[in-house]
Amino acid sequence: RYCYQNGELRQVMFVKLGGTFTGTIKPRNPEQVCLFDMLKDKTSKVKLVTGRFGSGKTLAMVYAALELIEKGKFDRIVWVRNNVAVKDAPEIGFLPGDDFAKLKPFLGPFLDHAGGEEGVKKLIDEDRLWVIPLGHLRGRSLKNCILLCSECENFTKEHLQLLMGRIDEGS
């Protein structure tokens, strides 16, 4: 369990993720030990997590992001979901309800791990969580935030360029 970083090998540390808002989780296998270490690493600004479904990728990212927000290291989390339409599913604009009701299907990981609907509404009301569909990122400049993106298997090169181009000072 070593990481090659800055021209040197360093031992991967066993760390936990979480805080008072989420509770604490610890890694369950060697791959998660590496993931948790990477998420806590302050020297790498861009992190890519891959793995099978159910392996804890999004869970770990959400816990790490909420921990950093709770500690005041960043102003907010910007949650970007690839809103690729599913066959025979209505577009988000046609969903009934207010803005929160339309965004709720995209907020599953936060609803699961950030106190349910009440906890997520609080994060949004306090301006600590933004939910932005990928197509609405053009022209944005995201400063001092954690930019989280999941469900990226259908991203194109242009999508990645759009996403990376939004990152500004302190993010």
mmCIF file of N, CA and C in Angstrom, residues 22-123:
data_model
loop_
_atom_site.group_PDB
_atom_site.id
_atom_site.type_symbol
_atom_site.label_atom_id
_atom_site.label_comp_id
_atom_site.label_asym_id
_atom_site.label_seq_id
_atom_site.Cartn_x
_atom_site.Cartn_y
_atom_site.Cartn_z
ATOM 1 N N THR A 22 -22.215 13.823 9.514
ATOM 2 C CA THR A 22 -22.447 12.548 8.833
ATOM 3 C C THR A 22 -22.160 11.323 9.674
ATOM 4 N N GLY A 23 -21.376 11.480 10.722
ATOM 5 C CA GLY A 23 -20.839 10.315 11.406
ATOM 6 C C GLY A 23 -19.526 9.940 10.741
ATOM 7 N N THR A 24 -18.917 8.872 11.195
ATOM 8 C CA THR A 24 -17.603 8.483 10.688
ATOM 9 C C THR A 24 -17.680 7.129 10.002
ATOM 10 N N ILE A 25 -16.940 7.000 8.904
ATOM 11 C CA ILE A 25 -16.810 5.707 8.232
ATOM 12 C C ILE A 25 -15.329 5.375 8.111
ATOM 13 N N LYS A 26 -15.038 4.096 8.077
ATOM 14 C CA LYS A 26 -13.656 3.665 7.892
ATOM 15 C C LYS A 26 -13.591 2.718 6.702
ATOM 16 N N PRO A 27 -12.433 2.615 6.081
ATOM 17 C CA PRO A 27 -12.313 1.750 4.900
ATOM 18 C C PRO A 27 -12.507 0.281 5.252
ATOM 19 N N ARG A 28 -13.089 -0.473 4.299
ATOM 20 C CA ARG A 28 -13.384 -1.891 4.512
ATOM 21 C C ARG A 28 -12.420 -2.827 3.794
ATOM 22 N N ASN A 29 -11.630 -2.295 2.857
ATOM 23 C CA ASN A 29 -10.727 -3.145 2.089
ATOM 24 C C ASN A 29 -9.530 -2.310 1.633
ATOM 25 N N PRO A 30 -8.501 -2.932 1.074
ATOM 26 C CA PRO A 30 -7.308 -2.183 0.654
ATOM 27 C C PRO A 30 -7.594 -1.082 -0.372
ATOM 28 N N GLU A 31 -8.546 -1.320 -1.268
ATOM 29 C CA GLU A 31 -8.875 -0.296 -2.254
ATOM 30 C C GLU A 31 -9.473 0.938 -1.588
ATOM 31 N N GLN A 32 -10.323 0.723 -0.593
ATOM 32 C CA GLN A 32 -10.896 1.870 0.116
ATOM 33 C C GLN A 32 -9.855 2.563 0.988
ATOM 34 N N VAL A 33 -8.891 1.830 1.510
ATOM 35 C CA VAL A 33 -7.792 2.471 2.257
ATOM 36 C C VAL A 33 -7.093 3.468 1.339
ATOM 37 N N CYS A 34 -6.812 3.045 0.102
ATOM 38 C CA CYS A 34 -6.165 3.936 -0.866
ATOM 39 C C CYS A 34 -7.070 5.114 -1.226
ATOM 40 N N LEU A 35 -8.360 4.857 -1.415
ATOM 41 C CA LEU A 35 -9.314 5.905 -1.752
ATOM 42 C C LEU A 35 -9.407 6.946 -0.642
ATOM 43 N N PHE A 36 -9.572 6.512 0.589
ATOM 44 C CA PHE A 36 -9.707 7.444 1.712
ATOM 45 C C PHE A 36 -8.434 8.285 1.852
ATOM 46 N N ASP A 37 -7.267 7.650 1.701
ATOM 47 C CA ASP A 37 -5.996 8.363 1.768
ATOM 48 C C ASP A 37 -5.937 9.427 0.675
ATOM 49 N N MET A 38 -6.335 9.062 -0.543
ATOM 50 C CA MET A 38 -6.309 10.006 -1.655
ATOM 51 C C MET A 38 -7.259 11.176 -1.396
ATOM 52 N N LEU A 39 -8.444 10.902 -0.875
ATOM 53 C CA LEU A 39 -9.400 11.970 -0.616
ATOM 54 C C LEU A 39 -8.906 12.927 0.470
ATOM 55 N N LYS A 40 -8.100 12.446 1.388
ATOM 56 C CA LYS A 40 -7.549 13.304 2.452
ATOM 57 C C LYS A 40 -6.267 14.022 2.022
ATOM 58 N N ASP A 41 -5.675 13.602 0.894
ATOM 59 C CA ASP A 41 -4.409 14.165 0.423
ATOM 60 C C ASP A 41 -4.610 15.590 -0.079
ATOM 61 N N LYS A 42 -3.919 16.536 0.532
ATOM 62 C CA LYS A 42 -4.070 17.938 0.176
ATOM 63 C C LYS A 42 -3.228 18.337 -1.035
ATOM 64 N N THR A 43 -2.271 17.496 -1.422
ATOM 65 C CA THR A 43 -1.378 17.875 -2.516
ATOM 66 C C THR A 43 -1.965 17.606 -3.895
ATOM 67 N N SER A 44 -2.897 16.676 -4.008
ATOM 68 C CA SER A 44 -3.510 16.414 -5.311
ATOM 69 C C SER A 44 -4.869 17.102 -5.367
ATOM 70 N N LYS A 45 -5.005 18.041 -6.288
ATOM 71 C CA LYS A 45 -6.218 18.865 -6.369
ATOM 72 C C LYS A 45 -7.337 18.194 -7.161
ATOM 73 N N VAL A 46 -6.981 17.390 -8.152
ATOM 74 C CA VAL A 46 -7.973 16.703 -8.970
ATOM 75 C C VAL A 46 -7.865 15.215 -8.677
ATOM 76 N N LYS A 47 -8.977 14.613 -8.353
ATOM 77 C CA LYS A 47 -8.987 13.201 -7.976
ATOM 78 C C LYS A 47 -10.003 12.464 -8.838
ATOM 79 N N LEU A 48 -9.600 11.328 -9.358
ATOM 80 C CA LEU A 48 -10.472 10.503 -10.177
ATOM 81 C C LEU A 48 -10.655 9.175 -9.472
ATOM 82 N N VAL A 49 -11.900 8.803 -9.266
ATOM 83 C CA VAL A 49 -12.221 7.559 -8.565
ATOM 84 C C VAL A 49 -12.957 6.650 -9.531
ATOM 85 N N THR A 50 -12.453 5.444 -9.705
ATOM 86 C CA THR A 50 -13.125 4.464 -10.554
ATOM 87 C C THR A 50 -13.308 3.183 -9.757
ATOM 88 N N GLY A 51 -14.219 2.364 -10.204
ATOM 89 C CA GLY A 51 -14.445 1.080 -9.548
ATOM 90 C C GLY A 51 -15.822 0.548 -9.887
ATOM 91 N N ARG A 52 -16.079 -0.645 -9.430
ATOM 92 C CA ARG A 52 -17.370 -1.282 -9.677
ATOM 93 C C ARG A 52 -18.476 -0.560 -8.917
ATOM 94 N N PHE A 53 -19.702 -0.771 -9.375
ATOM 95 C CA PHE A 53 -20.834 -0.181 -8.656
ATOM 96 C C PHE A 53 -20.910 -0.821 -7.269
ATOM 97 N N GLY A 54 -21.269 -0.018 -6.283
ATOM 98 C CA GLY A 54 -21.378 -0.516 -4.917
ATOM 99 C C GLY A 54 -20.071 -0.580 -4.163
ATOM 100 N N SER A 55 -18.998 -0.044 -4.739
ATOM 101 C CA SER A 55 -17.694 -0.137 -4.066
ATOM 102 C C SER A 55 -17.421 1.043 -3.131
ATOM 103 N N GLY A 56 -18.338 1.996 -3.043
ATOM 104 C CA GLY A 56 -18.201 3.090 -2.078
ATOM 105 C C GLY A 56 -17.609 4.363 -2.633
ATOM 106 N N LYS A 57 -17.540 4.503 -3.939
ATOM 107 C CA LYS A 57 -16.926 5.688 -4.544
ATOM 108 C C LYS A 57 -17.667 6.968 -4.153
ATOM 109 N N THR A 58 -18.951 7.016 -4.446
ATOM 110 C CA THR A 58 -19.726 8.223 -4.172
ATOM 111 C C THR A 58 -19.876 8.449 -2.672
ATOM 112 N N LEU A 59 -20.091 7.396 -1.926
ATOM 113 C CA LEU A 59 -20.188 7.498 -0.470
ATOM 114 C C LEU A 59 -18.952 8.185 0.099
ATOM 115 N N ALA A 60 -17.775 7.712 -0.281
ATOM 116 C CA ALA A 60 -16.524 8.286 0.230
ATOM 117 C C ALA A 60 -16.365 9.740 -0.196
ATOM 118 N N MET A 61 -16.708 10.047 -1.452
ATOM 119 C CA MET A 61 -16.581 11.431 -1.921
ATOM 120 C C MET A 61 -17.511 12.363 -1.155
ATOM 121 N N VAL A 62 -18.737 11.937 -0.921
ATOM 122 C CA VAL A 62 -19.702 12.771 -0.201
ATOM 123 C C VAL A 62 -19.242 12.990 1.241
ATOM 124 N N TYR A 63 -18.803 11.922 1.905
ATOM 125 C CA TYR A 63 -18.330 12.055 3.287
ATOM 126 C C TYR A 63 -17.121 12.981 3.373
ATOM 127 N N ALA A 64 -16.166 12.822 2.459
ATOM 128 C CA ALA A 64 -14.966 13.671 2.470
ATOM 129 C C ALA A 64 -15.337 15.130 2.216
ATOM 130 N N ALA A 65 -16.236 15.376 1.267
ATOM 131 C CA ALA A 65 -16.647 16.741 0.943
ATOM 132 C C ALA A 65 -17.378 17.392 2.122
ATOM 133 N N LEU A 66 -18.304 16.659 2.725
ATOM 134 C CA LEU A 66 -19.035 17.211 3.868
ATOM 135 C C LEU A 66 -18.108 17.480 5.049
ATOM 136 N N GLU A 67 -17.111 16.628 5.231
ATOM 137 C CA GLU A 67 -16.123 16.848 6.299
ATOM 138 C C GLU A 67 -15.359 18.149 6.059
ATOM 139 N N LEU A 68 -14.937 18.398 4.816
ATOM 140 C CA LEU A 68 -14.193 19.619 4.502
ATOM 141 C C LEU A 68 -15.056 20.863 4.634
ATOM 142 N N ILE A 69 -16.327 20.770 4.284
ATOM 143 C CA ILE A 69 -17.245 21.904 4.447
ATOM 144 C C ILE A 69 -17.451 22.191 5.933
ATOM 145 N N GLU A 70 -17.642 21.123 6.711
ATOM 146 C CA GLU A 70 -17.852 21.284 8.150
ATOM 147 C C GLU A 70 -16.645 21.939 8.819
ATOM 148 N N LYS A 71 -15.435 21.623 8.341
ATOM 149 C CA LYS A 71 -14.211 22.194 8.910
ATOM 150 C C LYS A 71 -13.913 23.590 8.370
ATOM 151 N N GLY A 72 -14.734 24.087 7.440
ATOM 152 C CA GLY A 72 -14.545 25.433 6.906
ATOM 153 C C GLY A 72 -13.427 25.555 5.888
ATOM 154 N N LYS A 73 -12.983 24.461 5.300
ATOM 155 C CA LYS A 73 -11.887 24.494 4.330
ATOM 156 C C LYS A 73 -12.348 25.037 2.972
ATOM 157 N N PHE A 74 -13.644 24.878 2.661
ATOM 158 C CA PHE A 74 -14.226 25.357 1.410
ATOM 159 C C PHE A 74 -15.576 25.987 1.727
ATOM 160 N N ASP A 75 -16.057 26.830 0.811
ATOM 161 C CA ASP A 75 -17.342 27.503 1.013
ATOM 162 C C ASP A 75 -18.529 26.586 0.749
ATOM 163 N N ARG A 76 -18.410 25.748 -0.279
ATOM 164 C CA ARG A 76 -19.564 24.929 -0.671
ATOM 165 C C ARG A 76 -19.129 23.725 -1.478
ATOM 166 N N ILE A 77 -20.087 22.832 -1.657
ATOM 167 C CA ILE A 77 -19.952 21.685 -2.540
ATOM 168 C C ILE A 77 -20.780 21.994 -3.776
ATOM 169 N N VAL A 78 -20.199 21.816 -4.936
ATOM 170 C CA VAL A 78 -20.934 21.938 -6.187
ATOM 171 C C VAL A 78 -21.089 20.525 -6.740
ATOM 172 N N TRP A 79 -22.301 20.035 -6.747
ATOM 173 C CA TRP A 79 -22.617 18.663 -7.165
ATOM 174 C C TRP A 79 -23.072 18.706 -8.616
ATOM 175 N N VAL A 80 -22.294 18.090 -9.474
ATOM 176 C CA VAL A 80 -22.610 18.067 -10.899
ATOM 177 C C VAL A 80 -23.005 16.646 -11.266
ATOM 178 N N ARG A 81 -24.168 16.511 -11.836
ATOM 179 C CA ARG A 81 -24.612 15.196 -12.307
ATOM 180 C C ARG A 81 -24.747 15.245 -13.812
ATOM 181 N N ASN A 82 -24.295 14.196 -14.446
ATOM 182 C CA ASN A 82 -24.465 14.073 -15.876
ATOM 183 C C ASN A 82 -25.925 13.723 -16.121
ATOM 184 N N ASN A 83 -26.666 14.671 -16.634
ATOM 185 C CA ASN A 83 -28.101 14.460 -16.796
ATOM 186 C C ASN A 83 -28.428 13.853 -18.163
ATOM 187 N N VAL A 84 -27.745 12.769 -18.484
ATOM 188 C CA VAL A 84 -28.061 12.036 -19.698
ATOM 189 C C VAL A 84 -29.424 11.402 -19.505
ATOM 190 N N ALA A 85 -30.293 11.650 -20.447
ATOM 191 C CA ALA A 85 -31.657 11.135 -20.327
ATOM 192 C C ALA A 85 -31.671 9.613 -20.443
ATOM 193 N N VAL A 86 -32.558 9.023 -19.687
ATOM 194 C CA VAL A 86 -32.782 7.586 -19.750
ATOM 195 C C VAL A 86 -33.949 7.363 -20.689
ATOM 196 N N LYS A 87 -33.869 6.346 -21.503
ATOM 197 C CA LYS A 87 -34.910 6.062 -22.484
ATOM 198 C C LYS A 87 -36.290 6.043 -21.804
ATOM 199 N N ASP A 88 -37.229 6.739 -22.398
ATOM 200 C CA ASP A 88 -38.618 6.811 -21.956
ATOM 201 C C ASP A 88 -38.806 7.506 -20.601
ATOM 202 N N ALA A 89 -37.808 8.261 -20.134
ATOM 203 C CA ALA A 89 -37.949 9.022 -18.890
ATOM 204 C C ALA A 89 -38.173 10.490 -19.240
ATOM 205 N N PRO A 90 -39.076 11.176 -18.528
ATOM 206 C CA PRO A 90 -39.337 12.582 -18.846
ATOM 207 C C PRO A 90 -38.145 13.465 -18.490
ATOM 208 N N GLU A 91 -37.971 14.536 -19.267
ATOM 209 C CA GLU A 91 -36.929 15.507 -18.968
ATOM 210 C C GLU A 91 -37.237 16.187 -17.635
ATOM 211 N N ILE A 92 -36.215 16.725 -16.981
ATOM 212 C CA ILE A 92 -36.371 17.294 -15.645
ATOM 213 C C ILE A 92 -37.369 18.456 -15.630
ATOM 214 N N GLY A 93 -37.437 19.243 -16.689
ATOM 215 C CA GLY A 93 -38.365 20.367 -16.737
ATOM 216 C C GLY A 93 -39.825 19.950 -16.676
ATOM 217 N N PHE A 94 -40.097 18.717 -17.030
ATOM 218 C CA PHE A 94 -41.475 18.240 -17.028
ATOM 219 C C PHE A 94 -41.866 17.590 -15.703
ATOM 220 N N LEU A 95 -40.921 17.449 -14.798
ATOM 221 C CA LEU A 95 -41.244 16.875 -13.498
ATOM 222 C C LEU A 95 -42.085 17.866 -12.704
ATOM 223 N N PRO A 96 -43.062 17.374 -11.937
ATOM 224 C CA PRO A 96 -43.906 18.299 -11.163
ATOM 225 C C PRO A 96 -43.151 18.867 -9.963
ATOM 226 N N GLY A 97 -43.628 19.988 -9.460
ATOM 227 C CA GLY A 97 -43.106 20.532 -8.212
ATOM 228 C C GLY A 97 -42.161 21.702 -8.385
ATOM 229 N N ASP A 98 -41.614 22.143 -7.238
ATOM 230 C CA ASP A 98 -40.693 23.271 -7.212
ATOM 231 C C ASP A 98 -39.288 22.821 -7.617
ATOM 232 N N ASP A 99 -38.332 23.753 -7.544
ATOM 233 C CA ASP A 99 -36.967 23.443 -7.947
ATOM 234 C C ASP A 99 -36.388 22.269 -7.155
ATOM 235 N N PHE A 100 -36.643 22.227 -5.846
ATOM 236 C CA PHE A 100 -36.098 21.136 -5.035
ATOM 237 C C PHE A 100 -36.669 19.792 -5.484
ATOM 238 N N ALA A 101 -37.942 19.750 -5.773
ATOM 239 C CA ALA A 101 -38.562 18.501 -6.231
ATOM 240 C C ALA A 101 -37.957 18.045 -7.554
ATOM 241 N N LYS A 102 -37.604 19.001 -8.422
ATOM 242 C CA LYS A 102 -36.983 18.651 -9.701
ATOM 243 C C LYS A 102 -35.549 18.171 -9.519
ATOM 244 N N LEU A 103 -34.850 18.716 -8.524
ATOM 245 C CA LEU A 103 -33.454 18.334 -8.282
ATOM 246 C C LEU A 103 -33.330 17.070 -7.439
ATOM 247 N N LYS A 104 -34.357 16.746 -6.700
ATOM 248 C CA LYS A 104 -34.309 15.627 -5.760
ATOM 249 C C LYS A 104 -33.804 14.315 -6.374
ATOM 250 N N PRO A 105 -34.208 13.951 -7.597
ATOM 251 C CA PRO A 105 -33.683 12.703 -8.163
ATOM 252 C C PRO A 105 -32.160 12.704 -8.335
ATOM 253 N N PHE A 106 -31.561 13.885 -8.502
ATOM 254 C CA PHE A 106 -30.116 13.992 -8.671
ATOM 255 C C PHE A 106 -29.382 13.992 -7.339
ATOM 256 N N LEU A 107 -30.100 14.159 -6.243
ATOM 257 C CA LEU A 107 -29.497 14.332 -4.921
ATOM 258 C C LEU A 107 -29.423 13.050 -4.104
ATOM 259 N N GLY A 108 -29.673 11.910 -4.708
ATOM 260 C CA GLY A 108 -29.706 10.643 -3.981
ATOM 261 C C GLY A 108 -28.571 10.436 -2.998
ATOM 262 N N PRO A 109 -27.303 10.573 -3.425
ATOM 263 C CA PRO A 109 -26.204 10.350 -2.479
ATOM 264 C C PRO A 109 -26.214 11.302 -1.285
ATOM 265 N N PHE A 110 -26.635 12.541 -1.497
ATOM 266 C CA PHE A 110 -26.699 13.476 -0.372
ATOM 267 C C PHE A 110 -27.894 13.168 0.517
ATOM 268 N N LEU A 111 -29.009 12.789 -0.080
ATOM 269 C CA LEU A 111 -30.167 12.402 0.723
ATOM 270 C C LEU A 111 -29.825 11.198 1.595
ATOM 271 N N ASP A 112 -29.053 10.264 1.057
ATOM 272 C CA ASP A 112 -28.673 9.060 1.792
ATOM 273 C C ASP A 112 -27.704 9.343 2.932
ATOM 274 N N HIS A 113 -26.817 10.322 2.755
ATOM 275 C CA HIS A 113 -25.706 10.472 3.691
ATOM 276 C C HIS A 113 -25.606 11.837 4.360
ATOM 277 N N ALA A 114 -26.524 12.738 4.078
ATOM 278 C CA ALA A 114 -26.428 14.080 4.656
ATOM 279 C C ALA A 114 -27.705 14.477 5.389
ATOM 280 N N GLY A 115 -28.345 13.524 6.031
ATOM 281 C CA GLY A 115 -29.492 13.855 6.855
ATOM 282 C C GLY A 115 -30.821 13.879 6.136
ATOM 283 N N GLY A 116 -30.933 13.171 5.027
ATOM 284 C CA GLY A 116 -32.201 13.100 4.316
ATOM 285 C C GLY A 116 -32.600 14.425 3.714
ATOM 286 N N GLU A 117 -33.884 14.554 3.421
ATOM 287 C CA GLU A 117 -34.392 15.754 2.757
ATOM 288 C C GLU A 117 -34.163 17.001 3.608
ATOM 289 N N GLU A 118 -34.365 16.880 4.908
ATOM 290 C CA GLU A 118 -34.179 18.027 5.808
ATOM 291 C C GLU A 118 -32.725 18.501 5.822
ATOM 292 N N GLY A 119 -31.783 17.560 5.915
ATOM 293 C CA GLY A 119 -30.362 17.911 5.926
ATOM 294 C C GLY A 119 -29.912 18.535 4.618
ATOM 295 N N VAL A 120 -30.397 18.005 3.505
ATOM 296 C CA VAL A 120 -30.017 18.538 2.196
ATOM 297 C C VAL A 120 -30.608 19.929 1.993
ATOM 298 N N LYS A 121 -31.876 20.129 2.380
ATOM 299 C CA LYS A 121 -32.492 21.458 2.268
ATOM 300 C C LYS A 121 -31.707 22.477 3.095
ATOM 301 N N LYS A 122 -31.241 22.055 4.268
ATOM 302 C CA LYS A 122 -30.450 22.957 5.114
ATOM 303 C C LYS A 122 -29.148 23.342 4.415
ATOM 304 N N LEU A 123 -28.458 22.361 3.825
ATOM 305 C CA LEU A 123 -27.219 22.651 3.093
ATOM 306 C C LEU A 123 -27.477 23.617 1.936
#
